[in-house]
Tab-separated table of C-alpha atoms and ligand atoms in Angstrom:
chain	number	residue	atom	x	y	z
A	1	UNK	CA	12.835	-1.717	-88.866
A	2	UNK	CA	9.583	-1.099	-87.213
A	3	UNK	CA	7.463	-4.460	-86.666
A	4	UNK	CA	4.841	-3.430	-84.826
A	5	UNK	CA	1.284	-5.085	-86.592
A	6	UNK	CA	-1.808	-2.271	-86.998
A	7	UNK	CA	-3.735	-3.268	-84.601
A	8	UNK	CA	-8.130	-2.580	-85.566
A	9	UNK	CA	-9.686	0.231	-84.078
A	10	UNK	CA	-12.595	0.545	-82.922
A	11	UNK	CA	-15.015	3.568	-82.159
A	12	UNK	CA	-17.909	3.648	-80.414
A	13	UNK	CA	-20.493	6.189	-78.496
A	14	UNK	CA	-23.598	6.704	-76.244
A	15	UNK	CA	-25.313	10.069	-75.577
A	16	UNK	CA	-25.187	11.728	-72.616
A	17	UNK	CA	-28.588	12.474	-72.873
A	18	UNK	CA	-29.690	11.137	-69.005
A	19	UNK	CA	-28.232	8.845	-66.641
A	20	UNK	CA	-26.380	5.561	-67.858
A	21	UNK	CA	-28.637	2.505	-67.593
A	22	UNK	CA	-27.896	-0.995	-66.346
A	23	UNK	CA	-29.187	-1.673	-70.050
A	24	UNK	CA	-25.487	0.630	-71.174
A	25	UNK	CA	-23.729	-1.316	-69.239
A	26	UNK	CA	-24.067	-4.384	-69.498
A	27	UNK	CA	-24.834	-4.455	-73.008
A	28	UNK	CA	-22.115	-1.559	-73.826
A	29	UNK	CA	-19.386	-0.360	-71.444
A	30	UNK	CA	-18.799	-3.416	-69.554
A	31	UNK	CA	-17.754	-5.181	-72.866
A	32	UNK	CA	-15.569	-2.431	-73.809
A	33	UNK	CA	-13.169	-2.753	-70.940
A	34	UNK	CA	-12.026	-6.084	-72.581
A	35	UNK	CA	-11.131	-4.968	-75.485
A	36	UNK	CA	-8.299	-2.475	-74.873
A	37	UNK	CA	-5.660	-4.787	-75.364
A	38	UNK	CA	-6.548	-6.193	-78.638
A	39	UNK	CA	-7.746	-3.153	-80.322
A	40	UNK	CA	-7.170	0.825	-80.613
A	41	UNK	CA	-10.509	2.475	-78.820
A	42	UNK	CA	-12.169	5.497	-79.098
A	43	UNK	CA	-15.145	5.955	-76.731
A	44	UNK	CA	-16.756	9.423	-76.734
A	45	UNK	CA	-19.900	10.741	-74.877
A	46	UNK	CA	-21.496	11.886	-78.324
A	47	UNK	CA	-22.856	15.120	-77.044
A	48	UNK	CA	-23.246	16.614	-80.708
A	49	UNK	CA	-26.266	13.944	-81.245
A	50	UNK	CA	-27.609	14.362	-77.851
A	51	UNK	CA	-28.801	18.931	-79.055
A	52	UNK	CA	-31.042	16.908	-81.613
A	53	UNK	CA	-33.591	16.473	-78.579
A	54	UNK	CA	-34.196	19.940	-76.707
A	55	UNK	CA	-31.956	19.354	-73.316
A	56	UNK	CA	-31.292	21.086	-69.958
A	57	UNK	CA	-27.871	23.005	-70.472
A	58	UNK	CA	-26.556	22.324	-66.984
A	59	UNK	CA	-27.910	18.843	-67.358
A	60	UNK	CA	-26.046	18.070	-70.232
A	61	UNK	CA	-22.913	19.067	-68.946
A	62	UNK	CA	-22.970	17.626	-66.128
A	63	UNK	CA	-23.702	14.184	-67.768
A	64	UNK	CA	-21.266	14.354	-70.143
A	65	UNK	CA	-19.125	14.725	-67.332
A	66	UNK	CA	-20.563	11.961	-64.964
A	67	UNK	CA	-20.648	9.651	-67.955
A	68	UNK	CA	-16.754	10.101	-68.214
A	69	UNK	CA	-16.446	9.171	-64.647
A	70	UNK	CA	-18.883	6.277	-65.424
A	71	UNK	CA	-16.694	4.815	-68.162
A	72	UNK	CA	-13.072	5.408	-66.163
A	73	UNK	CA	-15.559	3.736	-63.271
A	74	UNK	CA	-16.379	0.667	-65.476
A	75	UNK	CA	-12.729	-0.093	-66.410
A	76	UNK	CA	-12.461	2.178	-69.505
A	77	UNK	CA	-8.161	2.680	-68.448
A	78	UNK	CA	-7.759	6.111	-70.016
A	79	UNK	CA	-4.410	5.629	-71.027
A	80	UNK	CA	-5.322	2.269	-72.965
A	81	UNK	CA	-8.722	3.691	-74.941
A	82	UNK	CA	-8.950	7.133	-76.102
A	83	UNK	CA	-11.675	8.844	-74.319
A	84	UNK	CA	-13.381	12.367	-75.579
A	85	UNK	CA	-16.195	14.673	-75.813
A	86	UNK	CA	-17.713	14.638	-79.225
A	87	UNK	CA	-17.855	18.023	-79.427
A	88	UNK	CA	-14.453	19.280	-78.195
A	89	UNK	CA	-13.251	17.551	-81.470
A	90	UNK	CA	-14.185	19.896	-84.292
A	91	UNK	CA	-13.932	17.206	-87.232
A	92	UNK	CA	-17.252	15.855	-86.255
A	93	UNK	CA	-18.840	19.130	-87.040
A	94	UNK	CA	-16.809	19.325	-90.071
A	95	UNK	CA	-16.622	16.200	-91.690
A	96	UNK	CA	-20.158	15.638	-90.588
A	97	UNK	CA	-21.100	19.143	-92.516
A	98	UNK	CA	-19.127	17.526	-95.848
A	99	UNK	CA	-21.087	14.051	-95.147
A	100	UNK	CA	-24.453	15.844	-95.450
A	101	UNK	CA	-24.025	16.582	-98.868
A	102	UNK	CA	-23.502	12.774	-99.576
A	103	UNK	CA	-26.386	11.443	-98.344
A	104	UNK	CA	-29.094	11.605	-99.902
A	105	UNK	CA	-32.834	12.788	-98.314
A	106	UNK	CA	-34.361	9.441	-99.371
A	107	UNK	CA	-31.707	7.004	-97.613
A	108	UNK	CA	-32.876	9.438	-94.158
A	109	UNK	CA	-35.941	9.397	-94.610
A	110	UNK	CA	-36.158	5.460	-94.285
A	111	UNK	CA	-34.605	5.563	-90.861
A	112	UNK	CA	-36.163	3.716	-87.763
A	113	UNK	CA	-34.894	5.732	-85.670
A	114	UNK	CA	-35.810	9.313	-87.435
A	115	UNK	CA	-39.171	8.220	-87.558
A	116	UNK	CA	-39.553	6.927	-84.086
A	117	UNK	CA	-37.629	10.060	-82.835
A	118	UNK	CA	-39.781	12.669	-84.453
A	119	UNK	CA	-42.850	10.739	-83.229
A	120	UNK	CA	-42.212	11.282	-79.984
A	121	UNK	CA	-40.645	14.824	-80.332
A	122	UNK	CA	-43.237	15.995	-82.974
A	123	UNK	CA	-43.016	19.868	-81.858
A	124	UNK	CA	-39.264	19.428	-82.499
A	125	UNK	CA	-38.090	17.656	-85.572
A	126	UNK	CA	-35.067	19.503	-85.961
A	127	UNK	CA	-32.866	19.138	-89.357
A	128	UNK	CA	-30.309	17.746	-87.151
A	129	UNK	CA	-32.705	14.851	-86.345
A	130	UNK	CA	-33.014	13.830	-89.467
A	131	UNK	CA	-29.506	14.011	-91.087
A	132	UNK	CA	-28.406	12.504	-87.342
A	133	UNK	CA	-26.841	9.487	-89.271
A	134	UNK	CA	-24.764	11.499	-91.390
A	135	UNK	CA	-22.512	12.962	-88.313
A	136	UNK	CA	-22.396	9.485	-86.521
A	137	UNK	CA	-21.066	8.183	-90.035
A	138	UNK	CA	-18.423	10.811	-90.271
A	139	UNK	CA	-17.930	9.869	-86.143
A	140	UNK	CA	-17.004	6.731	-87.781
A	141	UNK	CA	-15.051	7.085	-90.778
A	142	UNK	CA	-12.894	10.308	-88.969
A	143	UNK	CA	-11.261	7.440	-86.771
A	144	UNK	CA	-10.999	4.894	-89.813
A	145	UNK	CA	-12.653	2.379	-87.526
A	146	UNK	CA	-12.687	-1.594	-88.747
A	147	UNK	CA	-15.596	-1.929	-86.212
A	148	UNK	CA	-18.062	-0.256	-84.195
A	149	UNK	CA	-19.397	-2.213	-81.153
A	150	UNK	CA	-23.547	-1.108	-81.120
A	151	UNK	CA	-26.275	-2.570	-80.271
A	152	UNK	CA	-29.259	-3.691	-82.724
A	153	UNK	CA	-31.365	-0.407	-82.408
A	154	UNK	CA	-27.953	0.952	-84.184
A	155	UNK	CA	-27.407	-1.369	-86.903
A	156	UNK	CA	-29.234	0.625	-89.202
A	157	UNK	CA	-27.031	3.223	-88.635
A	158	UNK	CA	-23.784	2.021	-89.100
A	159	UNK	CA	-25.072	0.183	-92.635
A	160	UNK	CA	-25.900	3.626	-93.671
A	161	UNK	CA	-22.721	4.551	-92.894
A	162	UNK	CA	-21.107	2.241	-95.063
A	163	UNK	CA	-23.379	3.900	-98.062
A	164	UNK	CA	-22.154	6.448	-97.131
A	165	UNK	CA	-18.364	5.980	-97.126
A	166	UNK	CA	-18.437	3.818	-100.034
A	167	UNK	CA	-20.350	6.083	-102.044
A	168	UNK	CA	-17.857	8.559	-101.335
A	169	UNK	CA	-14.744	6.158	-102.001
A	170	UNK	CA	-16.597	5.619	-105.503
A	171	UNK	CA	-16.586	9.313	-106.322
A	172	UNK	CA	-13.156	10.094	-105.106
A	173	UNK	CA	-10.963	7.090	-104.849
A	174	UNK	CA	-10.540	5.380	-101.561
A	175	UNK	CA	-10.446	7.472	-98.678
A	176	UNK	CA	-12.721	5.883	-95.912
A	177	UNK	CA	-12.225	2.478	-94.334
A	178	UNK	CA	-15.399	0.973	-94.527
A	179	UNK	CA	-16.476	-0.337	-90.627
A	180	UNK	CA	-18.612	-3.517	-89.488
A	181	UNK	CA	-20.735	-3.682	-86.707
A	182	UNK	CA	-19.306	-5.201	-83.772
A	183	UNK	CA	-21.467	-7.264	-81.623
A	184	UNK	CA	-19.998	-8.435	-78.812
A	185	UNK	CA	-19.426	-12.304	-78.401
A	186	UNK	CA	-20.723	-11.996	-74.638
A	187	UNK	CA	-23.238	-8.964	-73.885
A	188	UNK	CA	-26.160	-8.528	-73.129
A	189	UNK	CA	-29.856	-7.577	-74.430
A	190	UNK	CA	-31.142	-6.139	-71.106
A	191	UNK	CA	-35.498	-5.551	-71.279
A	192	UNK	CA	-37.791	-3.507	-69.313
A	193	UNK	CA	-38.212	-4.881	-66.061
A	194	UNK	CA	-41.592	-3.719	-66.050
A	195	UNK	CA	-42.161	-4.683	-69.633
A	196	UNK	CA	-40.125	-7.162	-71.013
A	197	UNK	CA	-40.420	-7.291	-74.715
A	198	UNK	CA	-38.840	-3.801	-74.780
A	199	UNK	CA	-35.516	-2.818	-74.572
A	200	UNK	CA	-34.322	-1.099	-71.047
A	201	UNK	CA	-34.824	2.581	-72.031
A	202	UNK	CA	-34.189	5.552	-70.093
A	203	UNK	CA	-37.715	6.972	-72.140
A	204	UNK	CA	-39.346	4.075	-70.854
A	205	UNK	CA	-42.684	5.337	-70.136
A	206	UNK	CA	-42.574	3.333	-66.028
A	207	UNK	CA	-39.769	4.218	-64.129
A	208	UNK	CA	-39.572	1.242	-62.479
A	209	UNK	CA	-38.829	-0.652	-65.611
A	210	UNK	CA	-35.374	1.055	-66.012
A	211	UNK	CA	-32.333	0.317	-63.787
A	212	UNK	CA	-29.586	3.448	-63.451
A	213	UNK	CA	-25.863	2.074	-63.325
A	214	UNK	CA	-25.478	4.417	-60.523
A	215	UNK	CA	-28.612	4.026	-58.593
A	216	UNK	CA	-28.590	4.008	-54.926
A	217	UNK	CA	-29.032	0.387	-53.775
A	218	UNK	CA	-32.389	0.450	-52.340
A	219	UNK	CA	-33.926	1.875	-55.362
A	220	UNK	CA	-32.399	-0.899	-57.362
A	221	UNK	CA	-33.395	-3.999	-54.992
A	222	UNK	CA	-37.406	-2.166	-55.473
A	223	UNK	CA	-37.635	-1.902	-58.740
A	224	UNK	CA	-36.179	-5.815	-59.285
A	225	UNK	CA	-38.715	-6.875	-56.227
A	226	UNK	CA	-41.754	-5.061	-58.705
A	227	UNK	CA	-40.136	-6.568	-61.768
A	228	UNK	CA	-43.049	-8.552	-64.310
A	229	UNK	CA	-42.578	-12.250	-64.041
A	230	UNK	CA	-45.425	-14.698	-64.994
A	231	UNK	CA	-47.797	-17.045	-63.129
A	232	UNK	CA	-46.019	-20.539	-63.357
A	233	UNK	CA	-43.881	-20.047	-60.640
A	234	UNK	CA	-40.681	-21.626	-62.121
A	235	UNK	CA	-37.235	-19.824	-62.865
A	236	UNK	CA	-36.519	-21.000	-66.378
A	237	UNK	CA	-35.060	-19.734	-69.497
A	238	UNK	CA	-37.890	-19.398	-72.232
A	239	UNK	CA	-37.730	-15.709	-73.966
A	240	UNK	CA	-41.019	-16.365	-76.038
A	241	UNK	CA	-43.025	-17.899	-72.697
A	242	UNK	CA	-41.207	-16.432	-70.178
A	243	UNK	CA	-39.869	-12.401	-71.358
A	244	UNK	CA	-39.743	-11.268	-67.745
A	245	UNK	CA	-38.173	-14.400	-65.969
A	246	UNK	CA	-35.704	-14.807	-68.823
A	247	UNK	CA	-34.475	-11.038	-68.554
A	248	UNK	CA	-33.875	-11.508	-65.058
A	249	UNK	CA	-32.093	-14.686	-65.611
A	250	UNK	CA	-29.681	-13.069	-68.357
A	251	UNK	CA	-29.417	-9.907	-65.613
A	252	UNK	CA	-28.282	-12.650	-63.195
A	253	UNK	CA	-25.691	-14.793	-65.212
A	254	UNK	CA	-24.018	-11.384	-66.230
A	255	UNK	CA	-23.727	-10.065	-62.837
A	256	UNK	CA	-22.520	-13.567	-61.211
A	257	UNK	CA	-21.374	-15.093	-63.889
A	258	UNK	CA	-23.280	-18.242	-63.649
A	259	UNK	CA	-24.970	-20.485	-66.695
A	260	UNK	CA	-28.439	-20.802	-67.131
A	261	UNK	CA	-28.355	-24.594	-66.210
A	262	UNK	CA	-27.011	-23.286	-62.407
A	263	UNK	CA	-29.623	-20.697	-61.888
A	264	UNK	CA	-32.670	-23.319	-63.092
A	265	UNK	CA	-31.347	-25.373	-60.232
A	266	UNK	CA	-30.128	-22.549	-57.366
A	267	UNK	CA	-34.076	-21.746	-57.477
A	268	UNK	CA	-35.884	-25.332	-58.565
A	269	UNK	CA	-38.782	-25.525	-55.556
A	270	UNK	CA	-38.007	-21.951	-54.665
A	271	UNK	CA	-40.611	-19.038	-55.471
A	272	UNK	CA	-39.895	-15.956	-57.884
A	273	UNK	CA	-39.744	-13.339	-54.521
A	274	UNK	CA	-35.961	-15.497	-53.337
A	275	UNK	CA	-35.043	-15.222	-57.496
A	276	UNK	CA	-35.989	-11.141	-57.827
A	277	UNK	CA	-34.364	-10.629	-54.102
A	278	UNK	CA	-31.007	-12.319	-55.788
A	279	UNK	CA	-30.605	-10.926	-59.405
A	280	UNK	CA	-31.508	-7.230	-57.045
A	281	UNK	CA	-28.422	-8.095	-54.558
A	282	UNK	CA	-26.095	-8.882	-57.496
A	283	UNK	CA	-26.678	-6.369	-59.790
A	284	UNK	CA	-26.777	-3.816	-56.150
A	285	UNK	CA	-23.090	-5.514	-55.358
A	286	UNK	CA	-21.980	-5.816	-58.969
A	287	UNK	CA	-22.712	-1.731	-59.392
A	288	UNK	CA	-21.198	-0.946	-55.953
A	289	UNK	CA	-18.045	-0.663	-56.816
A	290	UNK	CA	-18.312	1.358	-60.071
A	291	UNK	CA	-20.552	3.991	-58.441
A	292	UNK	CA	-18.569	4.793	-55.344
A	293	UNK	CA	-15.659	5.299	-58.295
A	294	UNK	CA	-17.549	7.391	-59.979
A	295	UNK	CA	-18.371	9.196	-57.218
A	296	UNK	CA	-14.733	9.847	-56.005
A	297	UNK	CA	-13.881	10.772	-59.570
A	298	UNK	CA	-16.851	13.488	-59.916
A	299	UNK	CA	-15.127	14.891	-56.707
A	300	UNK	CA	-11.936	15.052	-58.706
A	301	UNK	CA	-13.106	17.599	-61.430
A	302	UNK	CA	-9.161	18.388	-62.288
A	303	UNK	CA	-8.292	14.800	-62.957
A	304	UNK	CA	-11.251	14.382	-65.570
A	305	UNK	CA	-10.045	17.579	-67.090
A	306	UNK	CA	-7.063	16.123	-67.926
A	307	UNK	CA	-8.306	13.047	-69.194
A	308	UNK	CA	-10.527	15.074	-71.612
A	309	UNK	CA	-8.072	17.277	-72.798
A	310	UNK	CA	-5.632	14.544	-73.658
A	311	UNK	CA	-8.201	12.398	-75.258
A	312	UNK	CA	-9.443	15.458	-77.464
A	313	UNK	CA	-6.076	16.298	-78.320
A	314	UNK	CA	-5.631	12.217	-79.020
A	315	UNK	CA	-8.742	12.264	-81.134
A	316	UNK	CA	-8.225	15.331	-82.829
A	317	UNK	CA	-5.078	13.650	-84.334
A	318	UNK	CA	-6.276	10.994	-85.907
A	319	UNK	CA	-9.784	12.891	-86.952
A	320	UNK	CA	-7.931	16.095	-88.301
A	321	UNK	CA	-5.828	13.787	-90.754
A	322	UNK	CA	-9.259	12.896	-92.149
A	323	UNK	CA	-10.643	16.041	-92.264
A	324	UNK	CA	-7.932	17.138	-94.212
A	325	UNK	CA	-7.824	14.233	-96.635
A	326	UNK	CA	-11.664	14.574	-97.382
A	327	UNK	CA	-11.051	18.706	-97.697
A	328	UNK	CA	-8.679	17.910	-100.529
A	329	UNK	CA	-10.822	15.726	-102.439
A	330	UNK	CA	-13.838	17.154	-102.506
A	331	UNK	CA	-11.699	20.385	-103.898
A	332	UNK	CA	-11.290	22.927	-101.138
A	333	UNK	CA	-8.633	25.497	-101.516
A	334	UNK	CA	-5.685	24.417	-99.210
A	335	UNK	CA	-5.565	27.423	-96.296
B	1	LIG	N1	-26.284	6.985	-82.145
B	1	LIG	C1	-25.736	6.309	-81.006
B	1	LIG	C2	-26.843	6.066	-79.975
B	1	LIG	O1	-27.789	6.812	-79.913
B	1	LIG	C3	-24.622	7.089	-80.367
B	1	LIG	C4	-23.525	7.343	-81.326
B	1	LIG	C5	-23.197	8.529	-81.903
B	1	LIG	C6	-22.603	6.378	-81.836
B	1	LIG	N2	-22.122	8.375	-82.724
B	1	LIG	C7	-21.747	7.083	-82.713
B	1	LIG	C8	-22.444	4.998	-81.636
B	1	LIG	C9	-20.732	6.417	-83.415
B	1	LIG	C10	-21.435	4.345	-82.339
B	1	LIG	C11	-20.578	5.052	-83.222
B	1	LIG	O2	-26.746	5.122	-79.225
């Protein structure tokens, strides 16, 4: 008899709607990596959500594709986690389609991130934008997931999820698994360089407040050389004094792995250019290796085409079963 205990899955996605920040990383893909043993993952570059903002074609493509790279790059072992293209698995379109007919105008109308969204796209707010939530939910429940790794701007979303699925299971009997958030024990919260009390954004209105995971090196040691600190001259962790020293200290004890209580004392006496010039050279050495992998992958465009098609074939396994359930119970004639 088979033994074997279910292990939890987990999904999880980011939009391939620019280049990957430091901010991903560290607070995202890097945390992944570890998990593959414990768990069942499902990482996909959620392309589907990224059309709700008007994008370059070619662009898109080719950073779905460089994000791909960027995961296998990070330590995302293809054969271990399940890696896809939103869209080349038609039961996000489909269950996402059934979804939208569950949630209700109200519940999407209260989202942060609708209204933020359609404040700073106000010539494009798009139906898709606002029933957004309703595809990442079915993203969700298609996989059964027990937990979905996001960060706090996404809370909101998964919670609505769980409306959403247990509204359904109500109706119908039980059909989703409801998730939780995941938040990682270890991660990271990485701010604006440039302006610390906000998160590290691609949008972010200074460039040189956002760090790119594959940034050439001397782009990355001038923006942390510019980086806001404050006038007292002393490297010590205080997030409601100190935003900007304190971001650069968490940027530092990721990348090197050191406490806070050994970084106080490498630079006691020593002035903030020594501390920038540091957390630059080990975030520049830390990133190294993944972008010169990336690199050599993007150069490999056959290899990621296999890892795509198997991991859309992987995915469409698991999401199809759904799909199928869901058809059934809301009453669609069996084909
Ligand atoms: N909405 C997420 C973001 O913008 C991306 C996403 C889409 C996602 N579907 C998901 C994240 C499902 C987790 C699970 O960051």
């Amino acid at each position: 008899m088979e033994t074997t205990v279910q292990k939890k899955r987990i999904l999880s996605g980011i939009q391939p709607s620019g280049n990957l920040t430091l901010g991903s990383y560290l607070g995202a893909i890097k945390n992944w990596a570890a998990l593959a043993d414990e768990y069942d993952c499902y990482y996909m570059m959620a392309d589907m959500h990224t059309i709700t903002v008007r994008q370059v074609p070619a662009d898109l493509r080719r950073n779905t594709l460089t994000q791909l790279a960027a995961y296998i790059a990070s330590g995302l072992d293809p054969e271990k986690n399940v890696l896809f293209v939103q869209s080349h698995v038609p039961a996000h379109a489909q269950l996402g389609w059934v979804l939208d007919c569950y949630t209700m105008f109200g519940e999407l109308s209260r989202m942060t991130q609708f209204k933020d969204k359609s404040a700073k796209n106000a010539d494009n707010i798009n139906a898709g934008l606002f029933t957004y939530p309703a595809l990442m939910a079915g993203d969700i429940l298609l996989y059964q997931a027990d937990l979905v790794p996001v960060g706090g701007d996404q809370k909101q979303h998964v919670e609505i999820c769980r409306d959403i699925a247990n509204r359904f299971n109500g109706i119908y009997g039980e059909t989703f698994k409801i998730p939780e958030p995941y938040i990682p024990k270890v991660g990271a919260r990485v701010m604006s360089l440039t302006s610390p009390e906000n998160k590290m954004s691609k949008s972010d209105k200074d460039p040189n407040g956002c760090v790119y995971m594959l940034e050439k090196p001397e782009d990355i040691m001038r923006k942390f050389k510019k980086a806001v600190t404050d006038s007292e001259a002393c490297v010590r962790y205080d997030i409601a004094n100190k935003p900007g020293v304190s971001n650069l200290m968490q940027i530092y004890a990721v990348s090197t792995g050191k406490t806070f209580e050994e970084i106080e004392a490498e630079f006691a006496g020593r002035g903030y250019g020594d501390f920038k010039k540091a957390v630059g050279e080990s975030v520049v050495e830390m990133l190294r290796p993944i972008r010169e992998e990336t690199e050599r992958l993007l150069a490999d465009k056959a290899y990621l085409e296999t890892i795509y098609r198997s991991g859309a074939e992987r995915a469409s396994r698991v999401a199809d079963r759904t799909v199928s359930k869901v058809y059934k119970k809301v009453g669609f004639l069996a084909r």
